[in-house]
Short mmCIF file of C-alpha atoms in Angstrom, two decimals:
data_model
loop_
_atom_site.label_atom_id
_atom_site.label_comp_id
_atom_site.label_asym_id
_atom_site.label_seq_id
_atom_site.Cartn_x
_atom_site.Cartn_y
_atom_site.Cartn_z
CA GLY A 161 92.65 84.72 103.23
CA TYR A 162 89.19 85.78 104.46
CA ASP A 163 89.43 88.96 106.76
CA PRO A 164 85.86 89.55 108.62
CA SER A 165 87.18 93.02 109.53
CA LYS A 166 87.03 94.31 105.98
CA PRO A 167 83.39 94.91 105.62
CA TRP A 168 83.56 94.89 101.52
CA VAL A 169 84.54 91.10 101.86
CA GLY A 170 81.82 88.60 102.30
CA GLU A 171 82.28 85.42 103.94
CA CYS A 172 82.01 82.57 100.86
CA ASN A 173 79.57 80.30 102.12
CA ASP A 174 77.21 82.92 103.87
CA PRO A 175 74.86 84.42 101.53
CA VAL A 176 74.04 87.04 104.22
CA SER A 177 77.31 88.16 104.74
CA GLN A 178 78.07 87.93 100.86
CA GLU A 179 74.73 90.26 100.12
CA ASN A 180 76.07 92.72 102.70
CA ALA A 181 79.31 92.80 101.48
CA ARG A 182 78.04 93.64 98.16
CA LYS A 183 76.03 96.42 99.78
CA VAL A 184 79.18 98.15 101.06
CA ARG A 185 80.78 97.64 97.70
CA MET A 186 78.17 99.59 95.72
CA ALA A 187 77.93 102.28 98.49
CA MET A 188 81.40 102.79 97.90
CA SER A 189 81.09 102.98 94.29
CA MET A 190 77.79 105.49 94.66
CA ALA A 191 80.04 107.80 96.91
CA ILE A 192 82.90 108.39 94.19
CA ASP A 193 82.03 111.49 92.10
CA ARG A 194 83.75 110.08 88.90
CA GLN A 195 83.31 113.19 86.62
CA SER A 196 84.75 115.79 89.37
CA ILE A 197 87.65 113.38 88.91
CA VAL A 198 87.97 113.94 85.21
CA ASP A 199 87.20 117.45 85.45
CA ASN A 200 89.34 118.53 88.33
CA ILE A 201 92.26 116.14 88.18
CA LEU A 202 92.40 115.00 84.77
CA GLY A 203 91.68 118.25 83.12
CA GLY A 204 88.82 116.91 81.53
CA PHE A 205 90.95 114.20 79.45
CA GLY A 206 88.88 111.16 80.23
CA ARG A 207 85.56 109.95 81.19
CA PRO A 208 83.68 108.29 84.25
CA SER A 209 84.18 104.53 84.10
CA TYR A 210 81.32 102.13 85.06
CA LEU A 211 82.33 98.81 83.93
CA PRO A 212 85.98 97.36 84.78
CA GLU A 213 88.73 97.12 82.34
CA VAL A 214 86.25 97.52 79.55
CA LEU A 215 87.51 100.23 77.08
CA PRO A 216 86.28 101.92 73.92
CA PRO A 217 85.77 100.92 71.20
CA LEU A 218 84.24 97.78 72.90
CA LEU A 219 82.53 99.71 75.67
CA ASP A 220 80.68 102.04 73.18
CA THR A 221 79.54 99.09 71.05
CA VAL A 222 78.06 96.99 74.16
CA TRP A 223 77.14 99.82 76.53
CA GLN A 224 73.65 99.39 78.38
CA ASP A 225 72.28 102.52 80.49
CA ARG A 226 71.27 99.88 83.72
CA TRP A 227 75.17 99.79 84.20
CA PHE A 228 75.44 103.40 84.90
CA ILE A 229 76.34 104.25 88.54
CA PRO A 230 75.04 107.39 90.07
CA TYR A 231 76.92 109.88 92.46
CA ASP A 232 74.42 109.56 95.35
CA LEU A 233 75.68 109.94 99.00
CA ASP A 234 72.30 109.38 100.43
CA ALA A 235 71.48 106.10 98.74
CA ALA A 236 74.81 105.11 99.58
CA ARG A 237 74.60 105.54 103.38
CA LYS A 238 71.04 103.62 103.10
CA LEU A 239 73.03 100.77 101.70
CA LEU A 240 75.58 100.95 104.64
CA VAL A 241 72.82 101.12 107.12
CA GLU A 242 70.99 98.06 105.63
CA ALA A 243 74.78 96.29 105.64
CA GLY A 244 75.26 97.09 109.16
CA TYR A 245 77.32 99.95 109.10
CA PRO A 246 75.33 103.15 109.82
CA ASP A 247 78.34 105.09 110.93
CA GLY A 248 80.75 103.96 108.07
CA PHE A 249 83.93 102.01 108.28
CA ASP A 250 87.37 102.37 108.84
CA ALA A 251 89.54 101.53 105.55
CA LEU A 252 93.15 101.62 103.92
CA ILE A 253 93.51 102.25 100.07
CA ARG A 254 96.88 101.18 98.71
CA ILE A 255 97.78 103.40 95.76
CA THR A 256 100.19 101.92 93.50
CA THR A 257 102.10 104.17 91.09
CA GLY A 258 103.11 103.48 87.52
CA SER A 259 100.69 103.50 85.06
CA HIS A 260 99.33 107.16 85.32
CA PRO A 261 101.21 110.35 86.29
CA LEU A 262 98.26 111.31 88.28
CA GLU A 263 97.56 107.88 89.99
CA VAL A 264 97.98 109.32 93.57
CA GLU A 265 95.74 112.51 93.08
CA MET A 266 93.16 110.15 92.05
CA GLY A 267 93.56 107.58 94.63
CA GLN A 268 93.52 110.18 97.44
CA ALA A 269 90.29 111.92 95.51
CA VAL A 270 88.81 108.48 95.83
CA ALA A 271 89.75 108.39 99.76
CA GLN A 272 88.15 111.74 100.35
CA PHE A 273 84.94 110.36 98.76
CA LEU A 274 84.85 107.24 100.57
CA GLY A 275 85.58 109.01 103.93
CA ALA A 276 82.41 111.15 103.24
CA LEU A 277 80.25 107.84 104.47
CA GLY A 278 82.13 107.99 107.98
CA GLY A 279 85.07 106.16 109.23
CA ASP A 280 89.16 106.82 108.96
CA VAL A 281 90.07 106.29 105.06
CA ARG A 282 93.92 106.45 105.10
CA THR A 283 95.91 105.91 102.11
CA GLU A 284 99.14 104.45 101.33
CA VAL A 285 101.66 105.13 98.40
CA LEU A 286 103.98 102.39 96.74
CA THR A 287 104.86 100.75 93.68
CA TYR A 288 102.93 98.30 91.78
CA SER A 289 105.83 95.82 92.36
CA GLY A 290 105.86 96.54 95.92
CA ASN A 291 102.22 95.47 96.29
CA ARG A 292 101.73 92.61 94.26
CA PRO A 293 103.59 90.08 96.25
CA SER A 294 101.09 90.59 99.03
CA VAL A 295 98.12 90.42 96.76
CA VAL A 296 99.51 87.17 95.03
CA ALA A 297 100.14 85.66 98.37
CA ARG A 298 96.51 86.53 99.73
CA GLU A 299 98.27 88.44 102.79
CA ARG A 300 96.15 91.62 102.26
CA SER A 301 92.56 92.65 101.58
CA ASP A 302 92.92 96.31 101.96
CA LEU A 303 91.78 98.41 99.16
CA TRP A 304 93.75 98.86 96.00
CA PHE A 305 93.58 101.84 93.71
CA ARG A 306 95.48 101.26 90.39
CA SER A 307 95.17 101.78 86.77
CA SER A 308 96.06 99.58 83.94
CA SER A 309 96.94 99.88 80.33
CA ALA A 310 94.99 98.93 77.22
CA GLY A 311 96.29 95.41 78.01
CA THR A 312 95.84 92.54 75.07
CA ALA A 313 93.86 92.44 72.01
CA GLU A 314 91.78 89.81 73.40
CA PRO A 315 88.55 90.54 75.26
CA PRO A 316 89.75 91.49 79.06
CA GLU A 317 87.49 88.87 80.51
CA LEU A 318 89.30 86.21 78.86
CA THR A 319 92.48 87.52 79.53
CA GLN A 320 91.76 87.60 83.25
CA LEU A 321 90.55 84.01 83.18
CA ARG A 322 93.64 82.47 82.14
CA ARG A 323 95.60 84.02 84.93
CA ASN A 324 97.04 81.59 87.44
CA PRO A 325 94.61 81.54 90.24
CA GLU A 326 97.24 80.35 92.44
CA ASN A 327 100.34 82.51 91.33
CA ALA A 328 98.74 85.55 90.46
CA PHE A 329 95.92 88.07 91.24
CA ASN A 330 93.03 88.09 89.30
CA PRO A 331 90.43 90.62 91.20
CA GLY A 332 87.14 89.38 91.80
CA LEU A 333 87.46 86.53 89.03
CA GLU A 334 87.96 83.56 91.82
CA VAL A 335 84.00 84.07 92.20
CA ARG A 336 82.09 81.20 90.78
CA GLU A 337 79.65 82.99 88.95
CA PRO A 338 81.73 85.05 86.43
CA LEU A 339 84.27 82.26 86.13
CA ALA A 340 81.21 80.04 84.66
CA ILE A 341 80.15 82.62 82.25
CA ILE A 342 83.56 83.19 81.08
CA ARG A 343 83.93 79.71 80.47
CA ARG A 344 81.26 79.42 78.16
CA MET A 345 82.38 82.50 76.18
CA ASP A 346 85.80 80.68 75.44
CA SER A 347 84.00 78.35 73.21
CA ILE A 348 81.56 80.30 71.31
CA THR A 349 82.09 81.57 67.67
CA SER A 350 78.71 83.62 66.95
CA ARG A 351 78.87 87.21 67.60
CA ASP A 352 75.22 87.36 68.60
CA GLU A 353 75.48 84.58 71.27
CA ILE A 354 78.95 86.11 72.69
CA ASP A 355 77.25 89.80 72.98
CA LYS A 356 74.25 88.03 75.14
CA ILE A 357 76.70 86.00 77.42
CA ARG A 358 78.75 89.21 77.75
CA GLU A 359 75.97 91.03 78.94
CA GLN A 360 75.28 88.43 81.58
CA LEU A 361 79.01 88.78 82.73
CA TYR A 362 78.84 92.51 82.71
CA ASP A 363 75.72 92.44 84.64
CA GLY A 364 77.31 90.57 87.50
CA PHE A 365 80.05 92.96 87.54
CA SER A 366 77.73 95.82 87.56
CA HIS A 367 75.51 94.46 90.48
CA ASN A 368 78.07 93.03 92.47
CA GLN A 369 80.98 95.74 92.16
CA TRP A 370 83.58 93.09 92.54
CA ILE A 371 86.02 95.47 90.91
CA ILE A 372 85.12 99.15 91.55
CA PRO A 373 85.58 101.12 88.21
CA VAL A 374 86.52 104.83 88.70
CA VAL A 375 87.51 106.58 85.43
CA LEU A 376 89.03 106.16 81.89
CA ALA A 377 91.99 108.40 81.27
CA ASP A 378 93.15 109.46 77.88
CA GLN A 379 96.54 108.51 77.04
CA ILE A 380 99.31 111.07 77.44
CA LEU A 381 101.12 111.86 74.11
CA GLY A 382 103.59 114.20 72.63
CA ILE A 383 103.31 114.54 68.97
CA ASN A 384 105.25 116.84 66.56
CA THR A 385 103.20 119.64 65.76
CA ASP A 386 105.39 120.77 62.79
CA ARG A 387 104.37 117.84 60.93
CA ILE A 388 100.99 116.77 62.63
CA LEU A 389 98.03 119.12 62.40
CA GLU A 390 95.45 117.22 64.06
CA TRP A 391 94.92 113.77 65.83
CA LYS A 392 91.62 112.85 67.03
CA MET A 393 91.63 109.78 69.40
CA THR A 394 89.07 107.58 70.89
CA THR A 395 88.27 109.12 74.71
CA GLY A 396 89.04 107.05 77.55
CA SER A 397 90.83 104.30 75.34
CA GLY A 398 94.18 104.49 77.32
CA TYR A 399 95.99 103.13 74.09
CA LEU A 400 97.73 104.63 71.37
CA GLY A 401 95.43 104.22 68.12
CA ASP A 402 92.94 106.03 65.77
CA PHE A 403 95.74 106.45 63.03
CA GLU A 404 93.32 106.89 60.59
CA ASN A 405 92.46 110.12 62.10
CA ILE A 406 95.71 111.84 61.62
CA ARG A 407 95.68 115.12 59.58
CA PHE A 408 99.26 116.20 58.13
CA LYS A 409 100.01 119.37 57.63
#
């Protein structure tokens, strides 16, 4: 349920509380140096992420420059002052393991970046299955750092809508505005029309930071170099693909 001690969560029926929580989430997002994580933890094998769970090639097709989130501590601190947290805030980040071998390192880096805003930011490492029950039961509203795979072939916004709101977690998508947009998308057959509505959805995610995206990590793959000369893959896709780019010896 609603926990007023968490500044990134607003009270549903209080527009001022909702806006202050949005500013806190945006401040957190602007405090993360995504490129540094790509360079220093992923060794360059990835790219910064500014839209949650939107992967190439869709990402590169629909991208708009207005969705870019700068790394700007001064602007982030200004937002916290406006939201009523001039000295920062305490937080616990739950880091779940399983999807990427560098999950813990990335989550701890995010904690350090958020700690620069003030307050005590701690981390707790546990398995995905260990964390999920409390999320489904709505018992915890701590920050959660996790990664996910490429998922299904259908657009991720539709996949998330179909998660049962009573017996699953669907991050941020119990908010009425994106749900209304997604329901419209489900009945559209025109490519032009769905592109326009998708922009509205992504504008909402960018403005509100319901889910704070961090990086798109390249897939880790071992190949037989005795047989394969080269295999160029889409950066940050997170899935096994681009088979047409394989060059055999």
